[in-house]
mmCIF file of C-alpha atoms and ligand atoms in Angstrom:
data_model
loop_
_atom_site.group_PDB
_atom_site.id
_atom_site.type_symbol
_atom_site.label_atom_id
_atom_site.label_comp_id
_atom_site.label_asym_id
_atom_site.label_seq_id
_atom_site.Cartn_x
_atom_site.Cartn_y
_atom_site.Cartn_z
ATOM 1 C CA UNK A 10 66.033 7.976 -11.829
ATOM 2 C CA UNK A 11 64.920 10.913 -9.605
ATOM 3 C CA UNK A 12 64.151 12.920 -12.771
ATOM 4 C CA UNK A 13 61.940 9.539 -13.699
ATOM 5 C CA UNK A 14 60.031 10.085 -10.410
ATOM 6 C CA UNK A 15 59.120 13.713 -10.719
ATOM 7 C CA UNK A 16 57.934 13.057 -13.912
ATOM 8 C CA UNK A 17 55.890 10.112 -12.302
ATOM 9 C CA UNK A 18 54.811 12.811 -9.274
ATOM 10 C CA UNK A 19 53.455 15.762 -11.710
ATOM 11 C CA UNK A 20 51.706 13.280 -13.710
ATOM 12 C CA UNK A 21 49.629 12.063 -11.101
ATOM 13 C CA UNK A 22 48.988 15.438 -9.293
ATOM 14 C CA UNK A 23 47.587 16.103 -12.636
ATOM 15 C CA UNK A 24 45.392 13.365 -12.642
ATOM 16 C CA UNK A 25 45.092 13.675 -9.138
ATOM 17 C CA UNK A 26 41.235 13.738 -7.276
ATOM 18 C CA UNK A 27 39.015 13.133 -10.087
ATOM 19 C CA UNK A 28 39.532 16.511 -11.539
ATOM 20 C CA UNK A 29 40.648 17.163 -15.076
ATOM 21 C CA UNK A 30 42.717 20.181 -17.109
ATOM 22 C CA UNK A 31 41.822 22.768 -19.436
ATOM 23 C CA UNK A 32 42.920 23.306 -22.999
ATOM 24 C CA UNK A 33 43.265 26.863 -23.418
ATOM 25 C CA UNK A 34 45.832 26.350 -26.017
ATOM 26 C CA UNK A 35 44.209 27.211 -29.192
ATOM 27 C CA UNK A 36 46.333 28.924 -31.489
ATOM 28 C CA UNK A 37 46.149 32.539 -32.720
ATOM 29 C CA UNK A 38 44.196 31.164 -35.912
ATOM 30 C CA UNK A 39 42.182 29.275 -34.297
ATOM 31 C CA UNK A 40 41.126 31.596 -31.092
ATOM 32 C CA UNK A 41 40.411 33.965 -33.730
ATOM 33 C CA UNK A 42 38.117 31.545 -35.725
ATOM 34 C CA UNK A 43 35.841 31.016 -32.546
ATOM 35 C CA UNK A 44 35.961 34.733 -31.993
ATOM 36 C CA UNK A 45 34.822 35.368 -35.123
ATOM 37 C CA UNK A 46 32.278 32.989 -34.967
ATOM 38 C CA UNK A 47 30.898 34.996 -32.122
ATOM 39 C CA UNK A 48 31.875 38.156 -33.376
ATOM 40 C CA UNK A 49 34.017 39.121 -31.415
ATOM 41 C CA UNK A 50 37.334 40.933 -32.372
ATOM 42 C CA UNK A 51 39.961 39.550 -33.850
ATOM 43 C CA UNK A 52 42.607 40.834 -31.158
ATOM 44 C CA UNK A 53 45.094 40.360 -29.100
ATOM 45 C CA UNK A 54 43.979 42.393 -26.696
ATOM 46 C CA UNK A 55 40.932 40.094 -27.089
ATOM 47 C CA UNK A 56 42.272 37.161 -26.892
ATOM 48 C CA UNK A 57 44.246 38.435 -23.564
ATOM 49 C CA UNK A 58 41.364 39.349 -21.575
ATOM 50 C CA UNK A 59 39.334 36.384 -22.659
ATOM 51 C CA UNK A 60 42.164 34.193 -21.108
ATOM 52 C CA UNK A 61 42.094 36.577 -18.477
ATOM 53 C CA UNK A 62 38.369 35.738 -17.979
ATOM 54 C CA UNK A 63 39.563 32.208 -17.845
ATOM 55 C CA UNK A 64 42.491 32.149 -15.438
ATOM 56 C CA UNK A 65 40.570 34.390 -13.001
ATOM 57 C CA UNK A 66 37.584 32.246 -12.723
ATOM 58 C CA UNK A 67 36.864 32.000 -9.169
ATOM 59 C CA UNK A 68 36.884 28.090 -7.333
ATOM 60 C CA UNK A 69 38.439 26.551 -11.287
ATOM 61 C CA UNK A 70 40.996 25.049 -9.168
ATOM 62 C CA UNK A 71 37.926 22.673 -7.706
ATOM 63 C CA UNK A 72 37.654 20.852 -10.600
ATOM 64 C CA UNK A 73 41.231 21.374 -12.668
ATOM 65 C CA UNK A 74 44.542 20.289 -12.090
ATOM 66 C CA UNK A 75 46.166 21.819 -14.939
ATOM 67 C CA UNK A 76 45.764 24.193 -17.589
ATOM 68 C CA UNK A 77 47.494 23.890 -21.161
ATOM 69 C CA UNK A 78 48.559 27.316 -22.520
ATOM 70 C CA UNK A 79 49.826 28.548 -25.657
ATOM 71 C CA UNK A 80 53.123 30.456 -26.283
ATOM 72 C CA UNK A 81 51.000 34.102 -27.015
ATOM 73 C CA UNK A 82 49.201 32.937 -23.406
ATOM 74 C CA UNK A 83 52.023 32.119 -21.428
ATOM 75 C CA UNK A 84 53.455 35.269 -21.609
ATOM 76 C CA UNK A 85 50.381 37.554 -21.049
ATOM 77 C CA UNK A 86 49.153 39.139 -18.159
ATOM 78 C CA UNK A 87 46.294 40.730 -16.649
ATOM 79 C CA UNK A 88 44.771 44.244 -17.166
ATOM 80 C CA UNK A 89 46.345 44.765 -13.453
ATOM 81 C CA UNK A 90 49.860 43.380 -14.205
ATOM 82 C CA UNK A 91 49.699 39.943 -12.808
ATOM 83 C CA UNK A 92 51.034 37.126 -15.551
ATOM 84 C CA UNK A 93 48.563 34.324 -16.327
ATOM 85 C CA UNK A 94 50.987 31.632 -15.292
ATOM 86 C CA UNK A 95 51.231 33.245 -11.714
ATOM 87 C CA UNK A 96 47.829 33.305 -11.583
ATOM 88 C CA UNK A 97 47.374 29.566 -11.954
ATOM 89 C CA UNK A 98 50.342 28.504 -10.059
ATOM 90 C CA UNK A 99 49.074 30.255 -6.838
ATOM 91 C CA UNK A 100 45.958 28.378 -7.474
ATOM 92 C CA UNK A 101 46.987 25.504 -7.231
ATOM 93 C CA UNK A 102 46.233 24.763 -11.090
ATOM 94 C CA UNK A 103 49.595 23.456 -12.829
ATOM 95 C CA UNK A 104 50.142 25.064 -16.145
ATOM 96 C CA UNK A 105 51.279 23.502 -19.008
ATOM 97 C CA UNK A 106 52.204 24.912 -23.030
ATOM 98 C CA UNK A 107 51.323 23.316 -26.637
ATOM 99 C CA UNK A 108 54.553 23.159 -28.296
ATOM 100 C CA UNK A 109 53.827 21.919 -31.622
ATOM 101 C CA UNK A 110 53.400 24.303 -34.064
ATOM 102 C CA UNK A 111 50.297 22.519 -35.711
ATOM 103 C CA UNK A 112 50.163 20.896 -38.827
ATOM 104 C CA UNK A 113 51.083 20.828 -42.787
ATOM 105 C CA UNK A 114 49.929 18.622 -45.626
ATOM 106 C CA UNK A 115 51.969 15.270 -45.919
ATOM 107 C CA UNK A 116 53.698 15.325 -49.203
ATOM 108 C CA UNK A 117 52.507 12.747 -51.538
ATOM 109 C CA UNK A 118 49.525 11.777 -49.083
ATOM 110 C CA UNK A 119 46.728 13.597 -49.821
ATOM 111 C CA UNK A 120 44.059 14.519 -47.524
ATOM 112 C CA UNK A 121 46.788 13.401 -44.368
ATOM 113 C CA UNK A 122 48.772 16.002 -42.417
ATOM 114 C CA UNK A 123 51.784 15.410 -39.957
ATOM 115 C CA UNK A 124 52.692 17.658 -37.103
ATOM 116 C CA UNK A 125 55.764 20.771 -37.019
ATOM 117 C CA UNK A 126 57.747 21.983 -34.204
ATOM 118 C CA UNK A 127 60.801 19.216 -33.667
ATOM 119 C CA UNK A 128 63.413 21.899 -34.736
ATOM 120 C CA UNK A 129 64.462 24.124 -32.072
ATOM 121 C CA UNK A 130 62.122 22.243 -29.406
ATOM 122 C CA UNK A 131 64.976 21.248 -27.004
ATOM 123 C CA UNK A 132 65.794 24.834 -26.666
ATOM 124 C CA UNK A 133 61.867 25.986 -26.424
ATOM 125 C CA UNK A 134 60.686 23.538 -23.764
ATOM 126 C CA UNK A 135 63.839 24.557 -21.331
ATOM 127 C CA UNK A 136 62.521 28.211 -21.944
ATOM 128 C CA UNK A 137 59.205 27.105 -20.924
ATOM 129 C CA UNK A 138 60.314 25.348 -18.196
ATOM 130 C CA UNK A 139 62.157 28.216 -16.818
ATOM 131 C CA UNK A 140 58.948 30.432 -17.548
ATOM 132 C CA UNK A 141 56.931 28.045 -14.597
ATOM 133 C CA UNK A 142 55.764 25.155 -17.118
ATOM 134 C CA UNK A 143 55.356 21.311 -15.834
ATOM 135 C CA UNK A 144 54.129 19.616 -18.492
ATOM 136 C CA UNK A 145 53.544 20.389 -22.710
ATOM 137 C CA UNK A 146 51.184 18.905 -24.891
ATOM 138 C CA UNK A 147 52.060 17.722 -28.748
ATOM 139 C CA UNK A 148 48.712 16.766 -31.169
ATOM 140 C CA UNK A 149 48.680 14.458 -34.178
ATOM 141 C CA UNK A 150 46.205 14.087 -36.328
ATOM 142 C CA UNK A 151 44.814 11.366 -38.600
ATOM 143 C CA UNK A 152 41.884 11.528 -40.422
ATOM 144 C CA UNK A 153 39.333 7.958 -41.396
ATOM 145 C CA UNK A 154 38.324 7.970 -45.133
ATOM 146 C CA UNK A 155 38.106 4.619 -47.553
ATOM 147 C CA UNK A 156 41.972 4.466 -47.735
ATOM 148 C CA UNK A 157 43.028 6.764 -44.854
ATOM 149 C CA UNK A 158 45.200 6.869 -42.309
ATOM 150 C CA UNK A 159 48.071 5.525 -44.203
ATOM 151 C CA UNK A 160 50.719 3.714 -42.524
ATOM 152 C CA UNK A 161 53.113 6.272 -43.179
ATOM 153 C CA UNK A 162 50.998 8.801 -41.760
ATOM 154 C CA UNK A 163 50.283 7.225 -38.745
ATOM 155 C CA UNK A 164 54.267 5.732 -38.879
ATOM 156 C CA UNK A 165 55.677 9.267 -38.742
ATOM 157 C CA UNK A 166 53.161 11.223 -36.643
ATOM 158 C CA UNK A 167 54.054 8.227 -34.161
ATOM 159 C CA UNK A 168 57.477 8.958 -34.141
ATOM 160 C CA UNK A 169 57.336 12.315 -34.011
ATOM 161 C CA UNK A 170 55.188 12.508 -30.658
ATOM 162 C CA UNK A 171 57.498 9.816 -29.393
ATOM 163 C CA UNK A 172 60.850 12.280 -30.287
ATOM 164 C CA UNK A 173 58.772 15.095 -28.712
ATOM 165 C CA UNK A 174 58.093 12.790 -25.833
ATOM 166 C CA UNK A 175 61.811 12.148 -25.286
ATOM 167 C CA UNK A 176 62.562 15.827 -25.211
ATOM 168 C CA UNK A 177 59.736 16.796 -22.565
ATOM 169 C CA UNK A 178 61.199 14.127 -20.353
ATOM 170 C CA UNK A 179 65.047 15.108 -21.052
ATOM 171 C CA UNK A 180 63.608 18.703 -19.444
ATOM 172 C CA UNK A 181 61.302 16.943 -17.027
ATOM 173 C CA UNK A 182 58.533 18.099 -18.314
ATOM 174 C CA UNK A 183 55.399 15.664 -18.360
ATOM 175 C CA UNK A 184 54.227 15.201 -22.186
ATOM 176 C CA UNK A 185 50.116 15.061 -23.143
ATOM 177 C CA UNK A 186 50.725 13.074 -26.167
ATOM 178 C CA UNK A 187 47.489 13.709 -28.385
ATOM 179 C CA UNK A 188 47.077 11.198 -31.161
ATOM 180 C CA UNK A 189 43.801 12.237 -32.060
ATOM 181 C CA UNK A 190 41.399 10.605 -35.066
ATOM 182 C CA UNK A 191 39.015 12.724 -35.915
ATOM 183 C CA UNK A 192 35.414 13.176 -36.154
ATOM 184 C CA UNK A 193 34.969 14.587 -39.179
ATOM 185 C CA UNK A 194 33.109 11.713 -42.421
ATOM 186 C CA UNK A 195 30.710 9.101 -42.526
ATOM 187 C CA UNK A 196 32.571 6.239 -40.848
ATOM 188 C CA UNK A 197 31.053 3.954 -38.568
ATOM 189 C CA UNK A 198 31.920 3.512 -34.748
ATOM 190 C CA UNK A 199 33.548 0.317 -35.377
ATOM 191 C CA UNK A 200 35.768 1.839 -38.258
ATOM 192 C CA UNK A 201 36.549 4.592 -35.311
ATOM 193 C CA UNK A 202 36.988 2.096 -33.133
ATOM 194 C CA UNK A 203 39.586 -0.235 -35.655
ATOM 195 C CA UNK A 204 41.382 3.009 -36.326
ATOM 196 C CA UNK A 205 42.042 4.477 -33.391
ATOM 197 C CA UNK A 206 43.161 1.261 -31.700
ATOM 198 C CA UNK A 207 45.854 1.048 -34.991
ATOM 199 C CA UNK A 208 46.873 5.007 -34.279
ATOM 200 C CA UNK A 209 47.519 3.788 -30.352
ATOM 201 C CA UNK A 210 49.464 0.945 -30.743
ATOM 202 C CA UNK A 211 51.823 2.346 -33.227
ATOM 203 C CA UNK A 212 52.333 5.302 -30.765
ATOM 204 C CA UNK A 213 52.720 2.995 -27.523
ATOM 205 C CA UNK A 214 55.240 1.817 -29.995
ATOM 206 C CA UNK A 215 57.471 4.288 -30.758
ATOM 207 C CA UNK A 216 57.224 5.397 -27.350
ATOM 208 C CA UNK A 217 58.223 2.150 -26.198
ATOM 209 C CA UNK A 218 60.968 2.577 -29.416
ATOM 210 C CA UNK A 219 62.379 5.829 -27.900
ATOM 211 C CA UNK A 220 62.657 4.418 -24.679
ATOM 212 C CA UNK A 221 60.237 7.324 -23.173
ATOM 213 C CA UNK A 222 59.482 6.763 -19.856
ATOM 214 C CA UNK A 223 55.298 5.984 -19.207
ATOM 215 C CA UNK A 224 54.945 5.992 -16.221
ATOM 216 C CA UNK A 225 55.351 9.985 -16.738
ATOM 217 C CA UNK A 226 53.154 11.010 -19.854
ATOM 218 C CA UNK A 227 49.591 11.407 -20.416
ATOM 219 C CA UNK A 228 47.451 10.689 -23.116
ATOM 220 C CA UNK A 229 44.979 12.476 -24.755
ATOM 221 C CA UNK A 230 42.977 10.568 -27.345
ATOM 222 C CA UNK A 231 39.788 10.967 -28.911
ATOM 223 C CA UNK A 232 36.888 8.972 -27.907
ATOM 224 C CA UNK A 233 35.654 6.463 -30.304
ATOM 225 C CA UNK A 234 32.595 7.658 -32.264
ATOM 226 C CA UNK A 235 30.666 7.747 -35.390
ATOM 227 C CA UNK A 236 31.854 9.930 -37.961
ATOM 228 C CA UNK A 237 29.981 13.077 -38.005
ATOM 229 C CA UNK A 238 28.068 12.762 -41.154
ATOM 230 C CA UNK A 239 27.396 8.866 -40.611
ATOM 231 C CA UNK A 240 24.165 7.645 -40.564
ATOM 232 C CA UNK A 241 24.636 5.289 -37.858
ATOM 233 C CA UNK A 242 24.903 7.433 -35.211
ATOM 234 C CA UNK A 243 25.455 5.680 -31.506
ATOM 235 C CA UNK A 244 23.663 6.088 -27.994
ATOM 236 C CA UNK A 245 26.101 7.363 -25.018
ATOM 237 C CA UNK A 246 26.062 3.307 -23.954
ATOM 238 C CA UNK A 247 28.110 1.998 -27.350
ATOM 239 C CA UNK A 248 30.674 5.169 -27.398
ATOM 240 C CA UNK A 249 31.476 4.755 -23.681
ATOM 241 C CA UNK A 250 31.706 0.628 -24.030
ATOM 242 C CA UNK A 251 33.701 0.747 -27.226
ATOM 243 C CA UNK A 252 36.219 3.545 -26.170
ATOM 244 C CA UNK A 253 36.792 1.925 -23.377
ATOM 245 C CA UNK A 254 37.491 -1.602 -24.570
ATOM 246 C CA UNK A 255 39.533 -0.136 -27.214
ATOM 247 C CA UNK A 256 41.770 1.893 -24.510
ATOM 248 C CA UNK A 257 41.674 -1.380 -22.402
ATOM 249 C CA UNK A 258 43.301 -3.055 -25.551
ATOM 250 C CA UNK A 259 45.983 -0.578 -26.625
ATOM 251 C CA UNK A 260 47.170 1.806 -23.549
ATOM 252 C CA UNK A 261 49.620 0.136 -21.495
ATOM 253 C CA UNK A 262 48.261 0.005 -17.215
ATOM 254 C CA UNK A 263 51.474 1.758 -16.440
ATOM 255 C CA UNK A 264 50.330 4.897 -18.135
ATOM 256 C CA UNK A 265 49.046 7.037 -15.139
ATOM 257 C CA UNK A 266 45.889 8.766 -16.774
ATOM 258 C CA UNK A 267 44.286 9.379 -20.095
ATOM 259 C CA UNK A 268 42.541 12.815 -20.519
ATOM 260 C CA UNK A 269 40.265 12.999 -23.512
ATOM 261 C CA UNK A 270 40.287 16.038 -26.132
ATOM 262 C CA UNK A 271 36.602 16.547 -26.638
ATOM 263 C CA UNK A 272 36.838 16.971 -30.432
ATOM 264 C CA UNK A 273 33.734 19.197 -31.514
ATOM 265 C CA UNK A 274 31.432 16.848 -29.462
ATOM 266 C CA UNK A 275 28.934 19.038 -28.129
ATOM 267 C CA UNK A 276 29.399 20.035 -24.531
ATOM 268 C CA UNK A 277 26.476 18.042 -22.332
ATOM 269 C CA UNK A 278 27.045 14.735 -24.668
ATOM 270 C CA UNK A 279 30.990 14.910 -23.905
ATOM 271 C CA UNK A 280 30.021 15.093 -19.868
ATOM 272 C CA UNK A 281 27.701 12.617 -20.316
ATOM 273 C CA UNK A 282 29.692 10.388 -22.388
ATOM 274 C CA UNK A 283 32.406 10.472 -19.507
ATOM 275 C CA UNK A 284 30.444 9.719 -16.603
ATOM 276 C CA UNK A 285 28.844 6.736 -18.412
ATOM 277 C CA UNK A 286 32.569 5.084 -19.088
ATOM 278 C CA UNK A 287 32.760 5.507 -15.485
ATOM 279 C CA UNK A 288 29.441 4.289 -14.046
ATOM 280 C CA UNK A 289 29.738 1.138 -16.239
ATOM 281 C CA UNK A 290 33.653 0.888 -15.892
ATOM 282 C CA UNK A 291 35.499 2.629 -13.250
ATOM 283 C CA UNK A 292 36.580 -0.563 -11.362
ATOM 284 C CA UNK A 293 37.933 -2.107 -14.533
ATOM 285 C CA UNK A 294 40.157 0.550 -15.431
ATOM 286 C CA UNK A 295 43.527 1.107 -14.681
ATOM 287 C CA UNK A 296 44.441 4.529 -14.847
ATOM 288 C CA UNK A 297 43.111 7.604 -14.161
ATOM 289 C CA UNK A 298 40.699 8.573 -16.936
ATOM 290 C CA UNK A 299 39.526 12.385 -17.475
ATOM 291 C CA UNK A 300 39.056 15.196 -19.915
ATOM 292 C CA UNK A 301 41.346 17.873 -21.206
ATOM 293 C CA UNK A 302 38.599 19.704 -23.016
ATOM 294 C CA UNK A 303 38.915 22.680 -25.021
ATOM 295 C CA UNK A 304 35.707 23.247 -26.917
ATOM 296 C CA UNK A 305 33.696 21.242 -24.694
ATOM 297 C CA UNK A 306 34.275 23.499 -21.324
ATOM 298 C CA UNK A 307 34.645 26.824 -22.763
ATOM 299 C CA UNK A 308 32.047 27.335 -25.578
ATOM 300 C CA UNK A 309 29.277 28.153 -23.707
ATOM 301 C CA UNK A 310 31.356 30.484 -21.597
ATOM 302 C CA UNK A 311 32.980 32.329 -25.031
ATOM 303 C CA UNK A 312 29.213 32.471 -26.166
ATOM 304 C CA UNK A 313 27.686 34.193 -23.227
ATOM 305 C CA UNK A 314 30.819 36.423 -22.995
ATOM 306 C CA UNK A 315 30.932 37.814 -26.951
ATOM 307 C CA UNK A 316 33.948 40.208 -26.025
ATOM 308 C CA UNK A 317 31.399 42.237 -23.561
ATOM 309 C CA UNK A 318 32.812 42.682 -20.148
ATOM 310 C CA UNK A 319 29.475 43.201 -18.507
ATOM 311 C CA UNK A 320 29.350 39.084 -19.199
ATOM 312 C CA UNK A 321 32.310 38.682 -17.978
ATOM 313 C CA UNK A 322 30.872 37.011 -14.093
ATOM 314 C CA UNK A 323 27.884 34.772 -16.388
ATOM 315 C CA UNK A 324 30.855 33.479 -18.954
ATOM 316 C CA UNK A 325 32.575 32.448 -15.617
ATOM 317 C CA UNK A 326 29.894 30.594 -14.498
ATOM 318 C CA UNK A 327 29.478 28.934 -17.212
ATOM 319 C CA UNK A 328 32.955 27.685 -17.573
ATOM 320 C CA UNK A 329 32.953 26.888 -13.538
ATOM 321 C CA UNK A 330 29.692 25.002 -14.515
ATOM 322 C CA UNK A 331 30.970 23.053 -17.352
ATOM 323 C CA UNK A 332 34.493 22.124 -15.244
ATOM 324 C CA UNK A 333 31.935 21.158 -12.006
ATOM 325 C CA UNK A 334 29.819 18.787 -14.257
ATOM 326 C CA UNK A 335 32.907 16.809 -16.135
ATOM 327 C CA UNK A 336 34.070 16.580 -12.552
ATOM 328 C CA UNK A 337 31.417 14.875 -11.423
ATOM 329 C CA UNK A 338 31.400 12.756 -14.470
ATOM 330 C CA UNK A 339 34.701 11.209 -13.681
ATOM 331 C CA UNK A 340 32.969 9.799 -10.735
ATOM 332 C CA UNK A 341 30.636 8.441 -12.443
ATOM 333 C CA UNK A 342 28.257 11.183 -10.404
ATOM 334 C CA UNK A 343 27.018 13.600 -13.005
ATOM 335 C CA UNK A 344 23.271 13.328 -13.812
ATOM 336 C CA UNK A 345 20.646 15.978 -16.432
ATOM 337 C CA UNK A 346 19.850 17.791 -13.241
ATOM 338 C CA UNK A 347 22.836 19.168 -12.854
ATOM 339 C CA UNK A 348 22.217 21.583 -16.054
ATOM 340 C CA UNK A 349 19.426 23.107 -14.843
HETATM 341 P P1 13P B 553 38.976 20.157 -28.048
HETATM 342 O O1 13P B 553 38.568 19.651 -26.706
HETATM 343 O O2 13P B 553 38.242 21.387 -28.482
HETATM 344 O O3 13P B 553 39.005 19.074 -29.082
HETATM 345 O O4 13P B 553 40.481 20.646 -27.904
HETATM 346 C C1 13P B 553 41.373 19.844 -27.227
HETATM 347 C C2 13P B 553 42.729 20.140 -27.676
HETATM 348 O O5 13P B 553 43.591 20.435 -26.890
HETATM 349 C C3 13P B 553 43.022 20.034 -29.107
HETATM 350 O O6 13P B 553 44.377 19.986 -29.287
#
């Protein structure tokens, strides 16, 4: 029962004053497909002093609670010696580690993918634990297409966060479960909206099924939009009123906070997007509700920086910028003027 209420503790300081966390977990792959995007080298050495650039950004701990690593990360240190990890704990800023090891094709489902990294994961989280790490994060995915998700997709990827789950909790470590439908087709918002709510109720149910313990996870869904290419696309009104009512509907109150993956939104509309669930909502909702952003707070920073350490202060900024603004948006408090 006491391990129950740590759990319970470090879930909440996570969600604690209105501030949210920072994925910083990409894997090598995909670090190196931003960098490349930007053309920046295809490193490690790269990738280590660009998450240097991000654990040393000055006053981050004003607007995050925790910061999600990735096993490369976790281990890395700065140019003078200092690990990463340290860095954040004496911040203040709880770290964190992805522990899946992303996903493979579903055999015999075309087009659907379920999630590795069950074998062996007992023995990696207690390493991670005894490296500094509170909590670890686990992401499903499901994609919307005529006859997609499946059940069995969504069936097993359920499962498999909730056996993940258990584990984090056996080594009292708080688990992000990410179920997250993506934005990629033509779908409408209410075909978003239909699926996602499916996706979360089979997960609250294997959770529930596995007997993990809620009041010490988080979740980190996807907000309910359009698909990309749809040609209904929806003002920041309809996405914040139908993700909410569709949280409202499937995530149990008990759950202490829901911290939203920002999916390839672009940066302002994600911000914006979160403050309006929370001018129109806040007093309706029952946990703490925040963003766990990857893309969304660091690709302006990665752009201004392009590998060059004479940007290395402006890509700081930026990111300090980005973290200030989804802040404010969990009060409800962030307005266009801020970005100028
Ligand atoms: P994005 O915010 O870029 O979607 O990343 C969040 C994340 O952690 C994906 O697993």
């Amino acid at each position: 029962m006491k391990a129950d209420q740590q759990l319970y503790a470090t879930a909440c300081q996570l969600m604690a004053g209105k501030k949210g966390l920072l994925a910083m977990d990409e894997s090598t792959a995909t670090c190196n497909k931003r960098f490349k995007a930007e053309g920046i080298p295809e490193t490690e050495e790269y990738r280590r002093k660009y998450r240097e650039l991000i654990v040393t950004t000055p006053g981050l701990e004003e607007h995050i609670n925790g910061a999600i690593l990735f096993d490369e990360t976790i281990k890395q240190r700065t140019a003078s010696g200092e690990l990463f990890i340290d860095i954040l704990i004496n911040k203040g800023i709880i770290p964190g580690i992805k522990v899946d090891e992303s996903t493979v094709p579903m055999a015999r489902f075309p087009g659907e993918k379920i999630t590795e990294g069950l074998d062996g994961l007992r023995e990696r989280l207690e390493a991670y634990k005894s490296m500094g790490a509170r909590f670890a994060k686990w992401r499903a995915v499901f994609s919307i297409a005529a006859t997609l998700p499946t059940t069995p997709c969504i069936k097993t990827n359920a499962s498999t966060l909730a056996i993940y789950a258990a584990l984090c909790q056996e080594q009292g470590l708080v688990p992000i479960v990410e179920p997250e439908v993506l934005m990629d087709g033509n779908h409408t918002i209410e075909q978003c909206a239909t699926v996602t709510n499916h996706v979360l109720h089979a997960v609250f149910d294997a959770l529930y099924l596995h007997q993990v313990y809620l009041e010490g996870i988080i979740l980190k869904p996807n907000m309910v939009l359009p698909g990309i290419d749809s040609s209904e696309q929806s003002n920041t009104e309809e996405i914040a009123t139908q993700t909410v009512n569709c949280l409202l509907k499937s995530v149990p109150a008990i759950v202490p906070g829901i911290a939203f993956l920002s999916g390839g939104q672009p940066s302002i509309e994600a911000t914006e997007r979160l403050n309006t669930m929370h001018r129109l909502f806040d007093s309706r909702l029952p946990w703490a509700l925040t963003f766990s952003f990857s893309r969304a707070l660091q690709q302006s920073a990665l752009e201004i920086w392009k590998g060059n350490d004479t940007n290395k202060v402006a890509a700081q900024q930026s990111l300090l910028h980005r973290a200030a603004c989804n802040h404010e948006a969990c009060k409800g408090t962030y307005n266009a003027e801020m970005e100028k």
